[in-house]
Amino acid sequence: MRGKFITFEGGEGAGKTTLIEEIARQLTQEGRPVLKTREPGGTKLGEQIRTMLLQHTGPVSPYAEFSLFLASRAQHILEVIGPALESGKIVLCDRFNDSSIAYQGAARGLGMEQVGAFCKFISQGLEPELTLYLDLDPRVGLLRAAKDRKQDRIEAETIAFHEKIREAFLAIHKADPRRVCLIDASMPFPKVFEEAMKRIAQHV
Ligand code: T5A
């Protein structure tokens, strides 16, 4: 692959979307080819799956939920991420396998290792070379997210659920600190951006 695959992870409202926008703007200004994308979503099929996952009312099996995230990812790799990397782009992706491991593996209780193994299979071994994990108290993140819009199905889970997600991301960072860089997302945005650009500069 000629491009660079960079993912952004964190709990709800940690600031990933805002950060990706700014990084894309900066890299584009520097004349670098950038593609911004997100999960679930990024393709026509993926966006339909996203609506099902976030807006469905009524009970959802954790296994069904996980399968839908994987389906969205497989299509995303085929249609968007793979071709962009082949053509030499820097792909900035809002969430990827680590989100499945934290949300479905840890918080939904499917098991981080088991979920990680399925993710590896579905993503055919494609791994980000850099992951920026925005670490934030979930209470703060949920308040930030609530400023912009109505809560979705997953945001509306209990605080204990969101705390498990943070613990899982911290464990992922601890297990692979070379790939997964932790950024304190409680800092003012310009500082978060500066930290993120420092990390990215080491890779692009
Ligand atoms: N999911 C996803 C799974 O369960 N399994 C999976 O495998 C995958 C891929 C996706 C949902 O799906 C789950 C995770 C999610 O629950 P989503 O809408 O994409 O849904 O959810 P988020 O990625 O959490 O999107 P949010 O928009 O809620 O959060 P962001 O993108 O992290 O935050 P952002 O940038 O929108 O910022 C939120 C607010 O905070 C402000 C911004 O201006 C904005 O108002 N802000 C700051 N304020 C103060 N200080 C800073 N440093 C700030 N940075 C941003």
mmCIF file of C-alpha atoms and ligand atoms in Angstrom:
data_model
loop_
_atom_site.group_PDB
_atom_site.id
_atom_site.type_symbol
_atom_site.label_atom_id
_atom_site.label_comp_id
_atom_site.label_asym_id
_atom_site.label_seq_id
_atom_site.Cartn_x
_atom_site.Cartn_y
_atom_site.Cartn_z
ATOM 1 C CA MET A 1 0.000 0.000 0.000
ATOM 2 C CA ARG A 2 1.418 3.390 -0.952
ATOM 3 C CA GLY A 3 -0.718 5.537 1.353
ATOM 4 C CA LYS A 4 -0.919 5.954 5.122
ATOM 5 C CA PHE A 5 -3.750 4.657 7.260
ATOM 6 C CA ILE A 6 -4.438 6.752 10.375
ATOM 7 C CA THR A 7 -7.376 6.089 12.681
ATOM 8 C CA PHE A 8 -8.994 8.175 15.422
ATOM 9 C CA GLU A 9 -10.552 6.530 18.454
ATOM 10 C CA GLY A 10 -12.212 7.539 21.692
ATOM 11 C CA GLY A 11 -15.477 7.666 23.570
ATOM 12 C CA GLU A 12 -18.521 9.750 22.649
ATOM 13 C CA GLY A 13 -17.879 13.435 22.029
ATOM 14 C CA ALA A 14 -14.114 13.162 22.562
ATOM 15 C CA GLY A 15 -13.497 15.480 19.591
ATOM 16 C CA LYS A 16 -12.531 13.078 16.793
ATOM 17 C CA THR A 17 -14.651 14.655 14.060
ATOM 18 C CA THR A 18 -13.441 18.170 14.910
ATOM 19 C CA LEU A 19 -9.827 16.996 14.972
ATOM 20 C CA ILE A 20 -10.043 15.089 11.667
ATOM 21 C CA GLU A 21 -11.501 18.192 9.951
ATOM 22 C CA GLU A 22 -8.589 20.359 11.132
ATOM 23 C CA ILE A 23 -5.913 17.786 10.305
ATOM 24 C CA ALA A 24 -7.365 17.267 6.813
ATOM 25 C CA ARG A 25 -7.395 21.038 6.273
ATOM 26 C CA GLN A 26 -3.768 21.360 7.404
ATOM 27 C CA LEU A 27 -2.468 18.397 5.361
ATOM 28 C CA THR A 28 -4.372 19.556 2.259
ATOM 29 C CA GLN A 29 -2.823 23.015 2.655
ATOM 30 C CA GLU A 30 0.575 21.304 2.694
ATOM 31 C CA GLY A 31 -0.347 19.717 -0.641
ATOM 32 C CA ARG A 32 -0.806 16.185 0.655
ATOM 33 C CA PRO A 33 -3.534 13.910 -0.719
ATOM 34 C CA VAL A 34 -6.023 13.219 2.074
ATOM 35 C CA LEU A 35 -9.200 11.186 2.395
ATOM 36 C CA LYS A 36 -11.525 11.662 5.406
ATOM 37 C CA THR A 37 -13.917 8.879 6.208
ATOM 38 C CA ARG A 38 -15.798 7.317 9.111
ATOM 39 C CA GLU A 39 -17.232 4.157 10.608
ATOM 40 C CA PRO A 40 -19.857 2.987 10.644
ATOM 41 C CA GLY A 41 -20.447 4.485 7.217
ATOM 42 C CA GLY A 42 -18.177 5.749 4.472
ATOM 43 C CA THR A 43 -20.066 3.928 1.690
ATOM 44 C CA LYS A 44 -23.697 3.870 0.560
ATOM 45 C CA LEU A 45 -24.233 0.468 2.184
ATOM 46 C CA GLY A 46 -22.257 1.543 5.253
ATOM 47 C CA GLU A 47 -24.363 4.689 5.752
ATOM 48 C CA GLN A 48 -27.540 2.563 5.607
ATOM 49 C CA ILE A 49 -26.037 0.239 8.210
ATOM 50 C CA ARG A 50 -25.077 3.303 10.306
ATOM 51 C CA THR A 51 -28.690 4.462 10.401
ATOM 52 C CA MET A 52 -29.838 0.996 11.466
ATOM 53 C CA LEU A 53 -27.185 0.776 14.168
ATOM 54 C CA LEU A 54 -27.666 4.214 15.678
ATOM 55 C CA GLN A 55 -31.389 4.825 15.220
ATOM 56 C CA HIS A 56 -33.012 1.396 15.639
ATOM 57 C CA THR A 57 -35.416 1.237 18.561
ATOM 58 C CA GLY A 58 -36.037 -1.959 20.504
ATOM 59 C CA PRO A 59 -33.661 -4.704 21.577
ATOM 60 C CA VAL A 60 -30.590 -5.486 19.468
ATOM 61 C CA SER A 61 -28.523 -8.627 20.011
ATOM 62 C CA PRO A 62 -24.870 -7.691 20.720
ATOM 63 C CA TYR A 63 -23.947 -10.289 18.085
ATOM 64 C CA ALA A 64 -26.227 -8.648 15.511
ATOM 65 C CA GLU A 65 -24.774 -5.250 16.424
ATOM 66 C CA PHE A 66 -21.199 -6.514 16.030
ATOM 67 C CA SER A 67 -22.014 -8.228 12.711
ATOM 68 C CA LEU A 68 -23.423 -4.985 11.330
ATOM 69 C CA PHE A 69 -20.303 -3.004 12.294
ATOM 70 C CA LEU A 70 -18.202 -5.690 10.575
ATOM 71 C CA ALA A 71 -20.366 -5.596 7.445
ATOM 72 C CA SER A 72 -19.970 -1.828 7.239
ATOM 73 C CA ARG A 73 -16.183 -2.193 7.684
ATOM 74 C CA ALA A 74 -15.763 -4.876 5.019
ATOM 75 C CA GLN A 75 -17.574 -2.716 2.462
ATOM 76 C CA HIS A 76 -15.632 0.362 3.564
ATOM 77 C CA ILE A 77 -12.287 -1.382 2.996
ATOM 78 C CA LEU A 78 -13.367 -2.680 -0.416
ATOM 79 C CA GLU A 79 -14.834 0.559 -1.756
ATOM 80 C CA VAL A 80 -12.987 3.352 0.029
ATOM 81 C CA ILE A 81 -10.016 2.597 2.292
ATOM 82 C CA GLY A 82 -8.268 0.022 0.082
ATOM 83 C CA PRO A 83 -8.413 2.057 -3.158
ATOM 84 C CA ALA A 84 -7.383 5.280 -1.355
ATOM 85 C CA LEU A 85 -4.341 3.605 0.185
ATOM 86 C CA GLU A 86 -3.448 2.004 -3.165
ATOM 87 C CA SER A 87 -3.507 5.451 -4.769
ATOM 88 C CA GLY A 88 -1.154 6.878 -2.117
ATOM 89 C CA LYS A 89 -3.622 8.888 -0.005
ATOM 90 C CA ILE A 90 -3.409 9.621 3.693
ATOM 91 C CA VAL A 91 -6.619 8.049 4.994
ATOM 92 C CA LEU A 92 -8.007 9.689 8.161
ATOM 93 C CA CYS A 93 -10.629 7.311 9.516
ATOM 94 C CA ASP A 94 -13.019 8.154 12.370
ATOM 95 C CA ARG A 95 -13.092 4.802 14.258
ATOM 96 C CA PHE A 96 -12.014 1.322 13.094
ATOM 97 C CA ASN A 97 -11.325 -2.076 14.707
ATOM 98 C CA ASP A 98 -10.389 -0.638 18.131
ATOM 99 C CA SER A 99 -13.926 0.737 18.480
ATOM 100 C CA SER A 100 -15.378 -2.746 17.960
ATOM 101 C CA ILE A 101 -12.952 -4.170 20.518
ATOM 102 C CA ALA A 102 -13.858 -1.474 23.089
ATOM 103 C CA TYR A 103 -17.620 -1.204 22.457
ATOM 104 C CA GLN A 104 -18.641 -4.733 21.476
ATOM 105 C CA GLY A 105 -15.725 -6.649 23.010
ATOM 106 C CA ALA A 106 -15.522 -4.903 26.379
ATOM 107 C CA ALA A 107 -18.718 -2.915 26.979
ATOM 108 C CA ARG A 108 -21.162 -5.390 25.363
ATOM 109 C CA GLY A 109 -19.203 -8.274 26.877
ATOM 110 C CA LEU A 110 -18.421 -10.262 23.722
ATOM 111 C CA GLY A 111 -14.742 -10.466 24.723
ATOM 112 C CA MET A 112 -11.933 -8.224 23.543
ATOM 113 C CA GLU A 113 -9.814 -11.075 22.170
ATOM 114 C CA GLN A 114 -12.662 -12.789 20.340
ATOM 115 C CA VAL A 115 -13.843 -9.528 18.812
ATOM 116 C CA GLY A 116 -10.256 -8.641 17.895
ATOM 117 C CA ALA A 117 -9.888 -11.956 16.044
ATOM 118 C CA PHE A 118 -13.082 -11.386 14.011
ATOM 119 C CA CYS A 119 -11.959 -7.833 13.230
ATOM 120 C CA LYS A 120 -8.603 -9.086 11.965
ATOM 121 C CA PHE A 121 -10.358 -11.604 9.709
ATOM 122 C CA ILE A 122 -12.862 -9.112 8.287
ATOM 123 C CA SER A 123 -10.285 -6.380 7.735
ATOM 124 C CA GLN A 124 -7.946 -8.921 6.081
ATOM 125 C CA GLY A 125 -5.072 -7.911 8.315
ATOM 126 C CA LEU A 126 -5.320 -4.211 7.381
ATOM 127 C CA GLU A 127 -4.070 -2.267 10.386
ATOM 128 C CA PRO A 128 -3.615 1.456 10.928
ATOM 129 C CA GLU A 129 0.003 2.508 11.169
ATOM 130 C CA LEU A 130 -1.040 5.197 13.635
ATOM 131 C CA THR A 131 -4.048 5.502 15.916
ATOM 132 C CA LEU A 132 -4.753 8.677 17.849
ATOM 133 C CA TYR A 133 -6.790 7.816 20.913
ATOM 134 C CA LEU A 134 -8.540 10.858 22.396
ATOM 135 C CA ASP A 135 -8.877 10.097 26.085
ATOM 136 C CA LEU A 136 -11.674 11.852 27.970
ATOM 137 C CA ASP A 137 -13.920 11.289 30.990
ATOM 138 C CA PRO A 138 -17.114 9.907 29.388
ATOM 139 C CA ARG A 139 -19.263 12.305 31.435
ATOM 140 C CA VAL A 140 -17.515 15.242 29.784
ATOM 141 C CA GLY A 141 -17.683 13.643 26.338
ATOM 142 C CA LEU A 142 -21.400 12.888 26.603
ATOM 143 C CA LEU A 143 -22.086 16.490 27.653
ATOM 144 C CA ARG A 144 -20.094 17.782 24.675
ATOM 145 C CA ALA A 145 -21.930 15.450 22.274
ATOM 146 C CA ALA A 146 -25.321 16.434 23.734
ATOM 147 C CA LYS A 147 -24.660 20.100 22.851
ATOM 148 C CA ASP A 148 -24.824 19.316 19.136
ATOM 149 C CA ARG A 149 -27.608 16.778 18.728
ATOM 150 C CA LYS A 150 -30.038 14.257 20.202
ATOM 151 C CA GLN A 151 -28.481 11.156 21.805
ATOM 152 C CA ASP A 152 -28.310 8.040 19.604
ATOM 153 C CA ARG A 153 -28.931 4.442 20.708
ATOM 154 C CA ILE A 154 -25.342 3.821 21.853
ATOM 155 C CA GLU A 155 -24.772 7.234 23.482
ATOM 156 C CA ALA A 156 -27.929 6.594 25.524
ATOM 157 C CA GLU A 157 -26.281 3.622 27.308
ATOM 158 C CA THR A 158 -25.408 3.875 31.025
ATOM 159 C CA ILE A 159 -22.358 5.711 32.338
ATOM 160 C CA ALA A 160 -20.957 2.330 33.501
ATOM 161 C CA PHE A 161 -21.079 1.190 29.851
ATOM 162 C CA HIS A 162 -19.148 4.272 28.716
ATOM 163 C CA GLU A 163 -16.611 3.824 31.526
ATOM 164 C CA LYS A 164 -15.913 0.274 30.324
ATOM 165 C CA ILE A 165 -15.216 1.701 26.877
ATOM 166 C CA ARG A 166 -12.652 4.126 28.274
ATOM 167 C CA GLU A 167 -10.964 1.334 30.280
ATOM 168 C CA ALA A 168 -10.823 -0.810 27.133
ATOM 169 C CA PHE A 169 -9.250 1.961 25.042
ATOM 170 C CA LEU A 170 -6.676 2.544 27.800
ATOM 171 C CA ALA A 171 -5.864 -1.190 27.758
ATOM 172 C CA ILE A 172 -5.508 -1.125 23.947
ATOM 173 C CA HIS A 173 -3.131 1.850 24.244
ATOM 174 C CA LYS A 174 -1.122 0.117 26.973
ATOM 175 C CA ALA A 175 -0.815 -3.084 24.937
ATOM 176 C CA ASP A 176 0.453 -1.281 21.816
ATOM 177 C CA PRO A 177 1.742 2.204 22.697
ATOM 178 C CA ARG A 178 3.795 2.425 19.496
ATOM 179 C CA ARG A 179 0.699 2.345 17.287
ATOM 180 C CA VAL A 180 -1.866 3.792 19.685
ATOM 181 C CA CYS A 181 -0.941 7.295 20.907
ATOM 182 C CA LEU A 182 -2.937 8.710 23.785
ATOM 183 C CA ILE A 183 -3.915 12.362 23.600
ATOM 184 C CA ASP A 184 -5.548 14.080 26.566
ATOM 185 C CA ALA A 185 -8.795 15.312 24.998
ATOM 186 C CA SER A 186 -9.681 17.479 28.000
ATOM 187 C CA MET A 187 -7.093 20.020 26.798
ATOM 188 C CA PRO A 188 -8.283 23.032 24.802
ATOM 189 C CA PHE A 189 -8.737 22.120 21.149
ATOM 190 C CA PRO A 190 -5.650 24.002 19.797
ATOM 191 C CA LYS A 191 -3.456 21.960 22.146
ATOM 192 C CA VAL A 192 -5.120 18.682 21.095
ATOM 193 C CA PHE A 193 -4.534 19.637 17.449
ATOM 194 C CA GLU A 194 -0.875 20.508 18.092
ATOM 195 C CA GLU A 195 -0.254 17.155 19.818
ATOM 196 C CA ALA A 196 -1.996 15.257 17.034
ATOM 197 C CA MET A 197 -0.016 17.023 14.283
ATOM 198 C CA LYS A 198 3.251 16.217 16.100
ATOM 199 C CA ARG A 199 2.381 12.512 16.030
ATOM 200 C CA ILE A 200 1.232 12.620 12.425
ATOM 201 C CA ALA A 201 4.374 14.443 11.298
ATOM 202 C CA GLN A 202 6.382 11.422 12.447
ATOM 203 C CA HIS A 203 4.447 9.243 9.982
ATOM 204 C CA VAL A 204 3.786 11.289 6.849
HETATM 205 N N1 T5A B 1 -19.241 2.049 17.336
HETATM 206 C C1 T5A B 1 -18.520 2.352 16.213
HETATM 207 C C2 T5A B 1 -19.243 0.763 17.874
HETATM 208 O O1 T5A B 1 -19.946 0.488 18.856
HETATM 209 N N2 T5A B 1 -18.465 -0.194 17.291
HETATM 210 C C3 T5A B 1 -17.711 0.049 16.171
HETATM 211 O O2 T5A B 1 -17.039 -0.865 15.665
HETATM 212 C C4 T5A B 1 -17.743 1.388 15.614
HETATM 213 C C5 T5A B 1 -16.951 1.686 14.370
HETATM 214 C C6 T5A B 1 -20.672 5.911 16.103
HETATM 215 C C7 T5A B 1 -21.136 5.040 17.229
HETATM 216 O O3 T5A B 1 -20.869 3.690 16.905
HETATM 217 C C8 T5A B 1 -20.118 3.084 17.929
HETATM 218 C C9 T5A B 1 -19.402 4.206 18.584
HETATM 219 C C10 T5A B 1 -20.396 5.335 18.528
HETATM 220 O O4 T5A B 1 -21.278 5.187 19.599
HETATM 221 P P1 T5A B 1 -20.719 8.515 15.958
HETATM 222 O O5 T5A B 1 -21.827 9.502 15.839
HETATM 223 O O6 T5A B 1 -19.742 8.432 14.841
HETATM 224 O O7 T5A B 1 -21.363 7.102 16.212
HETATM 225 O O8 T5A B 1 -20.057 8.736 17.358
HETATM 226 P P2 T5A B 1 -18.789 9.505 17.728
HETATM 227 O O9 T5A B 1 -17.640 8.987 16.908
HETATM 228 O O10 T5A B 1 -18.638 9.413 19.210
HETATM 229 O O11 T5A B 1 -19.108 10.976 17.257
HETATM 230 P P3 T5A B 1 -19.323 12.259 18.113
HETATM 231 O O12 T5A B 1 -19.642 13.315 17.109
HETATM 232 O O13 T5A B 1 -20.264 12.021 19.230
HETATM 233 O O14 T5A B 1 -17.936 12.513 18.797
HETATM 234 P P4 T5A B 1 -16.597 13.097 18.273
HETATM 235 O O15 T5A B 1 -16.511 13.050 16.794
HETATM 236 O O16 T5A B 1 -15.515 12.434 19.015
HETATM 237 O O17 T5A B 1 -16.661 14.622 18.776
HETATM 238 P P5 T5A B 1 -16.861 15.982 17.955
HETATM 239 O O18 T5A B 1 -15.636 16.326 17.245
HETATM 240 O O19 T5A B 1 -18.149 15.891 17.216
HETATM 241 O O20 T5A B 1 -16.969 16.998 19.179
HETATM 242 C C11 T5A B 1 -18.096 17.040 20.031
HETATM 243 C C12 T5A B 1 -18.251 18.490 20.572
HETATM 244 O O21 T5A B 1 -17.129 18.802 21.382
HETATM 245 C C13 T5A B 1 -16.477 19.991 20.899
HETATM 246 C C14 T5A B 1 -16.874 20.111 19.433
HETATM 247 O O22 T5A B 1 -16.818 21.434 18.996
HETATM 248 C C15 T5A B 1 -18.280 19.551 19.466
HETATM 249 O O23 T5A B 1 -19.187 20.569 19.869
HETATM 250 N N3 T5A B 1 -15.028 19.791 21.108
HETATM 251 C C16 T5A B 1 -14.362 20.279 22.186
HETATM 252 N N4 T5A B 1 -14.785 21.017 23.228
HETATM 253 C C17 T5A B 1 -13.846 21.326 24.182
HETATM 254 N N5 T5A B 1 -12.525 20.953 24.091
HETATM 255 C C18 T5A B 1 -12.062 20.233 23.047
HETATM 256 N N6 T5A B 1 -10.769 19.865 22.995
HETATM 257 C C19 T5A B 1 -13.019 19.861 22.025
HETATM 258 N N7 T5A B 1 -12.918 19.126 20.885
HETATM 259 C C20 T5A B 1 -14.157 19.099 20.334
#
